[in-house]
PDB file of C-alpha atoms in Angstrom:
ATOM      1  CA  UNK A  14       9.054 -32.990  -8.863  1.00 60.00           C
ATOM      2  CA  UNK A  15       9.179 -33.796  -5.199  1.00 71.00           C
ATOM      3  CA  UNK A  16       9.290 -37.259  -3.716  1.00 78.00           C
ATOM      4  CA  UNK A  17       6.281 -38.186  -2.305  1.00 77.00           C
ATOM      5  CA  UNK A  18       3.967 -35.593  -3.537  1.00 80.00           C
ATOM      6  CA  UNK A  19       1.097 -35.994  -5.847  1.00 80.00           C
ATOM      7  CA  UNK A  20      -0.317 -32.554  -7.418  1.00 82.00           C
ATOM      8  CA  UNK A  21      -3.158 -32.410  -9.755  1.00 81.00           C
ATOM      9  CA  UNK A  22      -4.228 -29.454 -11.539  1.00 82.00           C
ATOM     10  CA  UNK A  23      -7.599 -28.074 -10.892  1.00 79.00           C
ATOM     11  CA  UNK A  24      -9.913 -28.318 -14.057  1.00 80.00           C
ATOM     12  CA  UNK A  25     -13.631 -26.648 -13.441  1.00 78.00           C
ATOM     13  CA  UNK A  26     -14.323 -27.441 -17.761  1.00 81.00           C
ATOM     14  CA  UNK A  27     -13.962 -31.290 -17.143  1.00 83.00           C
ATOM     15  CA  UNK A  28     -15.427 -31.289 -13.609  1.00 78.00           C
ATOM     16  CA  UNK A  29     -12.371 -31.475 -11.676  1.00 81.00           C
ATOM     17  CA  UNK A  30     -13.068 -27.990  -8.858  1.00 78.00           C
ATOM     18  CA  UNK A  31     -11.416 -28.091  -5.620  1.00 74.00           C
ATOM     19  CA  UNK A  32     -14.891 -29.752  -4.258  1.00 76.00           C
ATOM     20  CA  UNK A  33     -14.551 -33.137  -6.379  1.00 80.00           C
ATOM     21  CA  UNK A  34     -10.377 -33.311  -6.660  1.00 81.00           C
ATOM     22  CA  UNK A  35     -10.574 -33.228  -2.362  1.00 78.00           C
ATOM     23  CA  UNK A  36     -13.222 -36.241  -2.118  1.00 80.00           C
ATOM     24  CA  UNK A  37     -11.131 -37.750  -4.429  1.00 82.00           C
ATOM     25  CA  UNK A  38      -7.678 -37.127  -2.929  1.00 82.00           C
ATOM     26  CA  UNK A  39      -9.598 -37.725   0.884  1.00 80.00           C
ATOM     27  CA  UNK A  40     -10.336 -41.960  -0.600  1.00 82.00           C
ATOM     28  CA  UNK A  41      -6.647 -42.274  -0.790  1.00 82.00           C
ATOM     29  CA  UNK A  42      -5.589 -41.533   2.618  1.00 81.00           C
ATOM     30  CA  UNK A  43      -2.756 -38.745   2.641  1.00 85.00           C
ATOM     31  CA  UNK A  44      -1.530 -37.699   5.407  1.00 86.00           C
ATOM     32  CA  UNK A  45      -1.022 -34.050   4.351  1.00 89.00           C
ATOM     33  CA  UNK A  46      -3.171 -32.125   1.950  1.00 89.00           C
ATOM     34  CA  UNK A  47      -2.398 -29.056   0.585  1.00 88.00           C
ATOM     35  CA  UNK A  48      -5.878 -27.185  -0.686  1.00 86.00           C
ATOM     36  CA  UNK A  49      -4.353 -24.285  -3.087  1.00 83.00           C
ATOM     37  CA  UNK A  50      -6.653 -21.736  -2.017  1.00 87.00           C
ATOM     38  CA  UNK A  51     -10.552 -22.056  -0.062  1.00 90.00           C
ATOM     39  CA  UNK A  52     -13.071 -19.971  -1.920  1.00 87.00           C
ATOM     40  CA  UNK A  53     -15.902 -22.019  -1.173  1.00 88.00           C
ATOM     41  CA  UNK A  54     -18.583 -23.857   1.157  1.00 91.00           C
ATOM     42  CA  UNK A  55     -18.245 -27.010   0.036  1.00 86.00           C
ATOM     43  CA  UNK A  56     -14.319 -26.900  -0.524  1.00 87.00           C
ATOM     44  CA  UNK A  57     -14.523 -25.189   3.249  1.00 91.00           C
ATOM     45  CA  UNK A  58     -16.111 -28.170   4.580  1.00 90.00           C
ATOM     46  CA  UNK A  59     -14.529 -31.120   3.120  1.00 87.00           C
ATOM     47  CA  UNK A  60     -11.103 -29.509   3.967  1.00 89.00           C
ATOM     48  CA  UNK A  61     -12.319 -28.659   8.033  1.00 92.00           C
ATOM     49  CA  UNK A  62     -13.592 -32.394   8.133  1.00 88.00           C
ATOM     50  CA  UNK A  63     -10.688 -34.252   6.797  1.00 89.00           C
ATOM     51  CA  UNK A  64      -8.516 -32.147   9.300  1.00 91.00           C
ATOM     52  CA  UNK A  65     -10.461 -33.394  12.160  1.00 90.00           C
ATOM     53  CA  UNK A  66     -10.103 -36.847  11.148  1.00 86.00           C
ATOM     54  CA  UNK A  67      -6.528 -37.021  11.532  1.00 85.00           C
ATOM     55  CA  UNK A  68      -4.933 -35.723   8.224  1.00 87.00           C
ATOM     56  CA  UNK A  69      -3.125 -32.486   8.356  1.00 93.00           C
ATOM     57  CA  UNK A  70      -5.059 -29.830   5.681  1.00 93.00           C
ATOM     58  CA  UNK A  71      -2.594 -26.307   4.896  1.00 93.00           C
ATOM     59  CA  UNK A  72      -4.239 -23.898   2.845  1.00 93.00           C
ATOM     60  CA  UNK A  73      -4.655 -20.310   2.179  1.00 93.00           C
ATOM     61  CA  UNK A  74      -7.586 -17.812   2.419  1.00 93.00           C
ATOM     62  CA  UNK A  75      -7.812 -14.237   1.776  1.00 90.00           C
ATOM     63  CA  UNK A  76      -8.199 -12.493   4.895  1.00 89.00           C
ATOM     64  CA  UNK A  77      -8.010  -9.081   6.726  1.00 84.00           C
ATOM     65  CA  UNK A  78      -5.954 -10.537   9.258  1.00 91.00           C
ATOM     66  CA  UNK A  79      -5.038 -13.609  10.884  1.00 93.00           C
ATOM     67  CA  UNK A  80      -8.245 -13.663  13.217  1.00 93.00           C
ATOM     68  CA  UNK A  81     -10.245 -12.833  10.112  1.00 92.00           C
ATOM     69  CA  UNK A  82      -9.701 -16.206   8.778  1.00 93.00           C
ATOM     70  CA  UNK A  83     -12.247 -17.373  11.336  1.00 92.00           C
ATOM     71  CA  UNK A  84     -14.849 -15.315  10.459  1.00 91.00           C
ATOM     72  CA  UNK A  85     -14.215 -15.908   7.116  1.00 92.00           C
ATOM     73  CA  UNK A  86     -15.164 -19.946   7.233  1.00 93.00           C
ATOM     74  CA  UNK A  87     -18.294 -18.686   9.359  1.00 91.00           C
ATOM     75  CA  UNK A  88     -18.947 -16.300   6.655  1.00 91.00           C
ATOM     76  CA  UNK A  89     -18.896 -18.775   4.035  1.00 92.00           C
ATOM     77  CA  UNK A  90     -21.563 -21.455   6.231  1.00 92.00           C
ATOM     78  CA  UNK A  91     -19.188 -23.200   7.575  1.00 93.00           C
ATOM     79  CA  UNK A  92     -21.021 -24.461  11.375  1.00 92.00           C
ATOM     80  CA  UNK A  93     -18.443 -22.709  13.933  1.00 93.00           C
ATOM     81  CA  UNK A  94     -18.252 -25.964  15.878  1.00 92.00           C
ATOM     82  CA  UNK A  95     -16.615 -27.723  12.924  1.00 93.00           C
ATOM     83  CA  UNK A  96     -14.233 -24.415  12.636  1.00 94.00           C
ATOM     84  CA  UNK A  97     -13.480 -24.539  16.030  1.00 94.00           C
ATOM     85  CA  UNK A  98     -12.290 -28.313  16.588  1.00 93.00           C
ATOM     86  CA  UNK A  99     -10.574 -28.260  13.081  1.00 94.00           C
ATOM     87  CA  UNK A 100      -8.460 -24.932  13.189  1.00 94.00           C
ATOM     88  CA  UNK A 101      -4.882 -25.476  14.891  1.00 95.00           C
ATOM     89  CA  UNK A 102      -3.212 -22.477  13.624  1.00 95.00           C
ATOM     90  CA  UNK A 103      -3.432 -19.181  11.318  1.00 96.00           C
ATOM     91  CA  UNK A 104      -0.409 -17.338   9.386  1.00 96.00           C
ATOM     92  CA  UNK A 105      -1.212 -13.765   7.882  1.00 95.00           C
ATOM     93  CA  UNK A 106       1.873 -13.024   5.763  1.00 93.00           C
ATOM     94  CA  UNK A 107       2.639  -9.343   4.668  1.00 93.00           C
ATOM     95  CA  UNK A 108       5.908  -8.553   2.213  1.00 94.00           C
ATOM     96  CA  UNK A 109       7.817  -5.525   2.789  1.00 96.00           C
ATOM     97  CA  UNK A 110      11.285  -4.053   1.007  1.00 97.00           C
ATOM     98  CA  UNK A 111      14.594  -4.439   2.934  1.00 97.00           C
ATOM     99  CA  UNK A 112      16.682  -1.521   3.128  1.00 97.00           C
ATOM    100  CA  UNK A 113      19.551  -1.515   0.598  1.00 97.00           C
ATOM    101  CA  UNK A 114      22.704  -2.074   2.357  1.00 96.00           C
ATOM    102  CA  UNK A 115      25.124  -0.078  -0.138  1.00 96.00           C
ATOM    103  CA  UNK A 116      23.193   3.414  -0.174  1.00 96.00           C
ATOM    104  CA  UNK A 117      21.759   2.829   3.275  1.00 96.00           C
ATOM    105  CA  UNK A 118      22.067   5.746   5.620  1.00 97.00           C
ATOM    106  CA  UNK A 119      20.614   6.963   9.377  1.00 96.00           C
ATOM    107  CA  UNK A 120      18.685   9.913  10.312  1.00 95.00           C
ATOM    108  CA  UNK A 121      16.580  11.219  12.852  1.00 95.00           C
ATOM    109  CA  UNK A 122      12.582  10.180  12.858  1.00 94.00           C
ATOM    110  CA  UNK A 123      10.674  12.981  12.260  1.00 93.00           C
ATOM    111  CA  UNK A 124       7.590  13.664  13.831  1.00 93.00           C
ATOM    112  CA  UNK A 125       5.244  12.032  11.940  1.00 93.00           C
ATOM    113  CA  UNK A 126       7.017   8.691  11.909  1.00 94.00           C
ATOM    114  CA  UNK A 127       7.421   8.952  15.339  1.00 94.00           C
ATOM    115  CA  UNK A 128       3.893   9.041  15.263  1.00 93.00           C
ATOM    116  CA  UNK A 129       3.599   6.305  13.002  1.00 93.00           C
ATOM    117  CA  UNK A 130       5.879   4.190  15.213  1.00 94.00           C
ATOM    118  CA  UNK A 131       3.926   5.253  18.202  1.00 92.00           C
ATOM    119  CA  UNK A 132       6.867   7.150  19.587  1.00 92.00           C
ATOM    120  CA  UNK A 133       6.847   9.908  22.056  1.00 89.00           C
ATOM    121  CA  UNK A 134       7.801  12.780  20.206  1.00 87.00           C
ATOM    122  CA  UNK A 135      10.134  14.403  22.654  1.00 85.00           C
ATOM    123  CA  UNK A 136      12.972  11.179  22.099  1.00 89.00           C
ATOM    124  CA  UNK A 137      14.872  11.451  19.453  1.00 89.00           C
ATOM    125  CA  UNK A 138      15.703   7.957  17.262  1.00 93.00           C
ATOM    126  CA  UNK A 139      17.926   6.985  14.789  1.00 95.00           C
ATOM    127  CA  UNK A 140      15.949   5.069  11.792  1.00 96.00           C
ATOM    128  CA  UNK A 141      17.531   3.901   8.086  1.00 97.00           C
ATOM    129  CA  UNK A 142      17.015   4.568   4.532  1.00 96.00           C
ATOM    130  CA  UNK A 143      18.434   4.349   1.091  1.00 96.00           C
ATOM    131  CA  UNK A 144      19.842   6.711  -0.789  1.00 96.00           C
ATOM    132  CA  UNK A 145      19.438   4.720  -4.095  1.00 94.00           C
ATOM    133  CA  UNK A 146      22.458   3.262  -5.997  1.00 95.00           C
ATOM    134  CA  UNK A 147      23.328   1.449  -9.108  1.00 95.00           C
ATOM    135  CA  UNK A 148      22.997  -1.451  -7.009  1.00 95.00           C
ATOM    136  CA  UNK A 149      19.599  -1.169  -6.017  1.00 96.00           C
ATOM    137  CA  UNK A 150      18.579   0.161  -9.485  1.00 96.00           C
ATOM    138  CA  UNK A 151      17.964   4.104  -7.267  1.00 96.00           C
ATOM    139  CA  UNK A 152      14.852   2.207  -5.640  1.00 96.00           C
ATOM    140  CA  UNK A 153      16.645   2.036  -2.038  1.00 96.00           C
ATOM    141  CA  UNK A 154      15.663  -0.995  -1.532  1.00 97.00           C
ATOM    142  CA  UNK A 155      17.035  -4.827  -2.199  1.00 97.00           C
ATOM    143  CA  UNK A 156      14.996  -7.887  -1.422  1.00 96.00           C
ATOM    144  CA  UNK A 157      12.079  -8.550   0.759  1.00 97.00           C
ATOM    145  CA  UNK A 158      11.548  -9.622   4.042  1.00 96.00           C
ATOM    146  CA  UNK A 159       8.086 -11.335   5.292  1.00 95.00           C
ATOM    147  CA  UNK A 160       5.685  -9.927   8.115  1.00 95.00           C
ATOM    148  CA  UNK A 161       3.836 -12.433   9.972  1.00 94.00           C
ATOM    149  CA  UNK A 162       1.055 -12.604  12.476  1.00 95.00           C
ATOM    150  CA  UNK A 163       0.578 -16.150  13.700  1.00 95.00           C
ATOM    151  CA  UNK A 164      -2.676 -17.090  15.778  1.00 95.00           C
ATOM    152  CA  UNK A 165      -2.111 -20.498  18.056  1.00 94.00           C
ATOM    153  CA  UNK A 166      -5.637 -21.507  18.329  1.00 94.00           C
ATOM    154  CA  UNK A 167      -6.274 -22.950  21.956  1.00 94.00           C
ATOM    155  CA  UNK A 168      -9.137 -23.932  23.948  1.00 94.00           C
ATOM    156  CA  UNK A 169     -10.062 -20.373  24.800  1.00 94.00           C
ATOM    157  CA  UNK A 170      -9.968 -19.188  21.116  1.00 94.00           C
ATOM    158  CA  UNK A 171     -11.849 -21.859  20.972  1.00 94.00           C
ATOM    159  CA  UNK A 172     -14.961 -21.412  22.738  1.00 93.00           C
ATOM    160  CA  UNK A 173     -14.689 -17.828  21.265  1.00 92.00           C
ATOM    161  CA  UNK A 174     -15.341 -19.147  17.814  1.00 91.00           C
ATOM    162  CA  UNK A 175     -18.206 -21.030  19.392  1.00 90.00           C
ATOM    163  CA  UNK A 176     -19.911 -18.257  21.557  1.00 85.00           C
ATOM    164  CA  UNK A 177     -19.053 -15.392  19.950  1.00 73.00           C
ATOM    165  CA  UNK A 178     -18.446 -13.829  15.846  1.00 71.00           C
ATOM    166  CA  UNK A 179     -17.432 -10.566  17.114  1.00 85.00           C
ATOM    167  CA  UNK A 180     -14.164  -9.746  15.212  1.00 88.00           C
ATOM    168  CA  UNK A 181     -12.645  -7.297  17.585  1.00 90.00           C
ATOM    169  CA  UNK A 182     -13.387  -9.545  20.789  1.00 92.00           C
ATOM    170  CA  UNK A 183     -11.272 -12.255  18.865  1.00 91.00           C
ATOM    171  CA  UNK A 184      -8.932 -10.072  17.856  1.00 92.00           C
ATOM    172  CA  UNK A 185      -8.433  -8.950  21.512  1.00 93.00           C
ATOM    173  CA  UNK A 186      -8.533 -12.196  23.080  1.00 94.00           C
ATOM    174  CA  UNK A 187      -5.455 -13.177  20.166  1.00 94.00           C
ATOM    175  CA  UNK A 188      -3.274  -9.863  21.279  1.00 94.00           C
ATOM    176  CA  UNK A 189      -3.700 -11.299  24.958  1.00 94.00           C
ATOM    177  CA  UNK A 190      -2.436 -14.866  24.221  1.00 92.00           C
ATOM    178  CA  UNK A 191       0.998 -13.072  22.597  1.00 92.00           C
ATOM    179  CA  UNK A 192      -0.264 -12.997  18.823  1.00 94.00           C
ATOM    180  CA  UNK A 193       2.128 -10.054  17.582  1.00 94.00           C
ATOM    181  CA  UNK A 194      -0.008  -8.471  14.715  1.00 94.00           C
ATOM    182  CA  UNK A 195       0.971  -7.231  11.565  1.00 93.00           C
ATOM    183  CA  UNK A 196       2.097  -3.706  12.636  1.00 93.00           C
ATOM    184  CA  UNK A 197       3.701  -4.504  15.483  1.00 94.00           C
ATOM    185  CA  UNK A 198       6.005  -7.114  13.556  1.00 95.00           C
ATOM    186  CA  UNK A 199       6.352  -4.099  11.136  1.00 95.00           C
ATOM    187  CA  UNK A 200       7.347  -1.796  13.353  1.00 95.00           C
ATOM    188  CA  UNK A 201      10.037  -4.319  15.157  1.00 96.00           C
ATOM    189  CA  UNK A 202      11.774  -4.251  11.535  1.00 97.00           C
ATOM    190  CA  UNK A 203      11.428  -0.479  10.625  1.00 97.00           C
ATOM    191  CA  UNK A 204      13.141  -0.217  14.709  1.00 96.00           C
ATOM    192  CA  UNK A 205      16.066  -2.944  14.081  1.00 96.00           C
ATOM    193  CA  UNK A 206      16.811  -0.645  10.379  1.00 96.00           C
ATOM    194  CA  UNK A 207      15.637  -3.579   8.197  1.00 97.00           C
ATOM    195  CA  UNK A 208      12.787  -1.858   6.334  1.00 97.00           C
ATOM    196  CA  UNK A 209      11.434   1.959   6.666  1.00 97.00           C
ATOM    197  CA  UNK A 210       8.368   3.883   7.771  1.00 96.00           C
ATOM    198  CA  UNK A 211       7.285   4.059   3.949  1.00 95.00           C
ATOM    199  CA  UNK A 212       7.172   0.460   4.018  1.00 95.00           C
ATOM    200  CA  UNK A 213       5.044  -0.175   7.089  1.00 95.00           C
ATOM    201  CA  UNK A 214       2.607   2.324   6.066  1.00 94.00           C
ATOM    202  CA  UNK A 215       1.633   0.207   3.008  1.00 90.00           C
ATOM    203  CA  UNK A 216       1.015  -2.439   5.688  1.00 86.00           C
ATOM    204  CA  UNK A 217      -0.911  -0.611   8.072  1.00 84.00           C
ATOM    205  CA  UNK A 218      -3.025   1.325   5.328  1.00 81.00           C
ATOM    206  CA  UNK A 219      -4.492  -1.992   4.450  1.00 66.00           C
ATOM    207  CA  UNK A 220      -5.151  -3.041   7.877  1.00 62.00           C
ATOM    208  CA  UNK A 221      -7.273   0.188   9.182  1.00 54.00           C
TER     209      UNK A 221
END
């Protein structure tokens, strides 16, 4: 139990959705709500309108991508105005292994994850890996580490959400106001010897 935070269980058999438990929750005036997940219109809407009346709303959603997230409300019904003036900001959150630091050892890249990590083929780079140990049960690996991709949404992201659905437009405009995506966070930690190639291709399989 934390101080100062309520949390009530979601019962659909009695009545008490996501829908009914936020109008309820909304009477009381928080000033943070915390929506489990949003799988739904109405849930969608109730969540989007108490942000923009001053309460902060975190949630999840499942997503593609960070960008997707927007599409996803519009997907649902939700009117892209109310999206667009209730959105501030959008975390997609990928967890990959971390390189065990007892067995861990360097070796060259070899062509194909050079190709992976978009790497000319002619340099030569020094990557990590484990060996497996007692210590990491022969896996290699010990612990996670998180990937992000974090989407500020601005005025010009906007008035994309308003004019225009188009996913890869969105996605562009993101990339140009510094969103780092998923791969390229990926391939920052396979670079810095934190996690490996094998690792990163479980991210980026899921994103093409």
């Amino acid at each position: 139990m934390i101080d100062g935070i309520n949390q009530i269980n979601i019962n659909s058999k009695i009545g008490l959705d996501f829908y009914n438990c936020l109008k309820a929750v909304l009477r009381q005036d928080p000033d943070i709500i915390m929506v489990g997940e949003i799988r739904e219109l109405d849930t969608a809407r109730i969540a989007l309108r108490a942000a923009i009346t001053g309460h902060l709303v975190l949630s999840t959603i499942h997503t593609y991508d960070a960008p997707s997230a927007i599409l996803r409300f519009v997907d649902m019904g939700v009117e892209p105005y109310l999206v667009s003036c209730a959105l501030k900001g959008i975390i997609a959150q990928r967890l990959v292994r971390k390189i065990c630091p007892y067995c861990r050892v360097e070796y060259t890249a070899t062509d194909y994850e050079k190709k992976i990590l978009e790497i000319d083929n002619k340099e030569d780079i020094l990557l990590s890996k484990g060996m497996g140990c007692r210590k990491c049960n022969n896996s290699g690996y010990i612990g996670r580490i998180g990937v992000f991709e974090i989407v500020e949404v601005d005025k010009d992201i906007r008035n994309m959400i308003i004019k225009n659905h188009n996913i890869d437009i969105l996605r562009d405009l993101c990339i140009n106001k510094g969103m780092k995506t998923l791969k390229n966070s990926c391939r920052e930690l396979v670079l810095s010897r934190i996690t490996t190639v094998a690792e990163m291709v479980k991210v980026i399989s899921n994103l093409d």
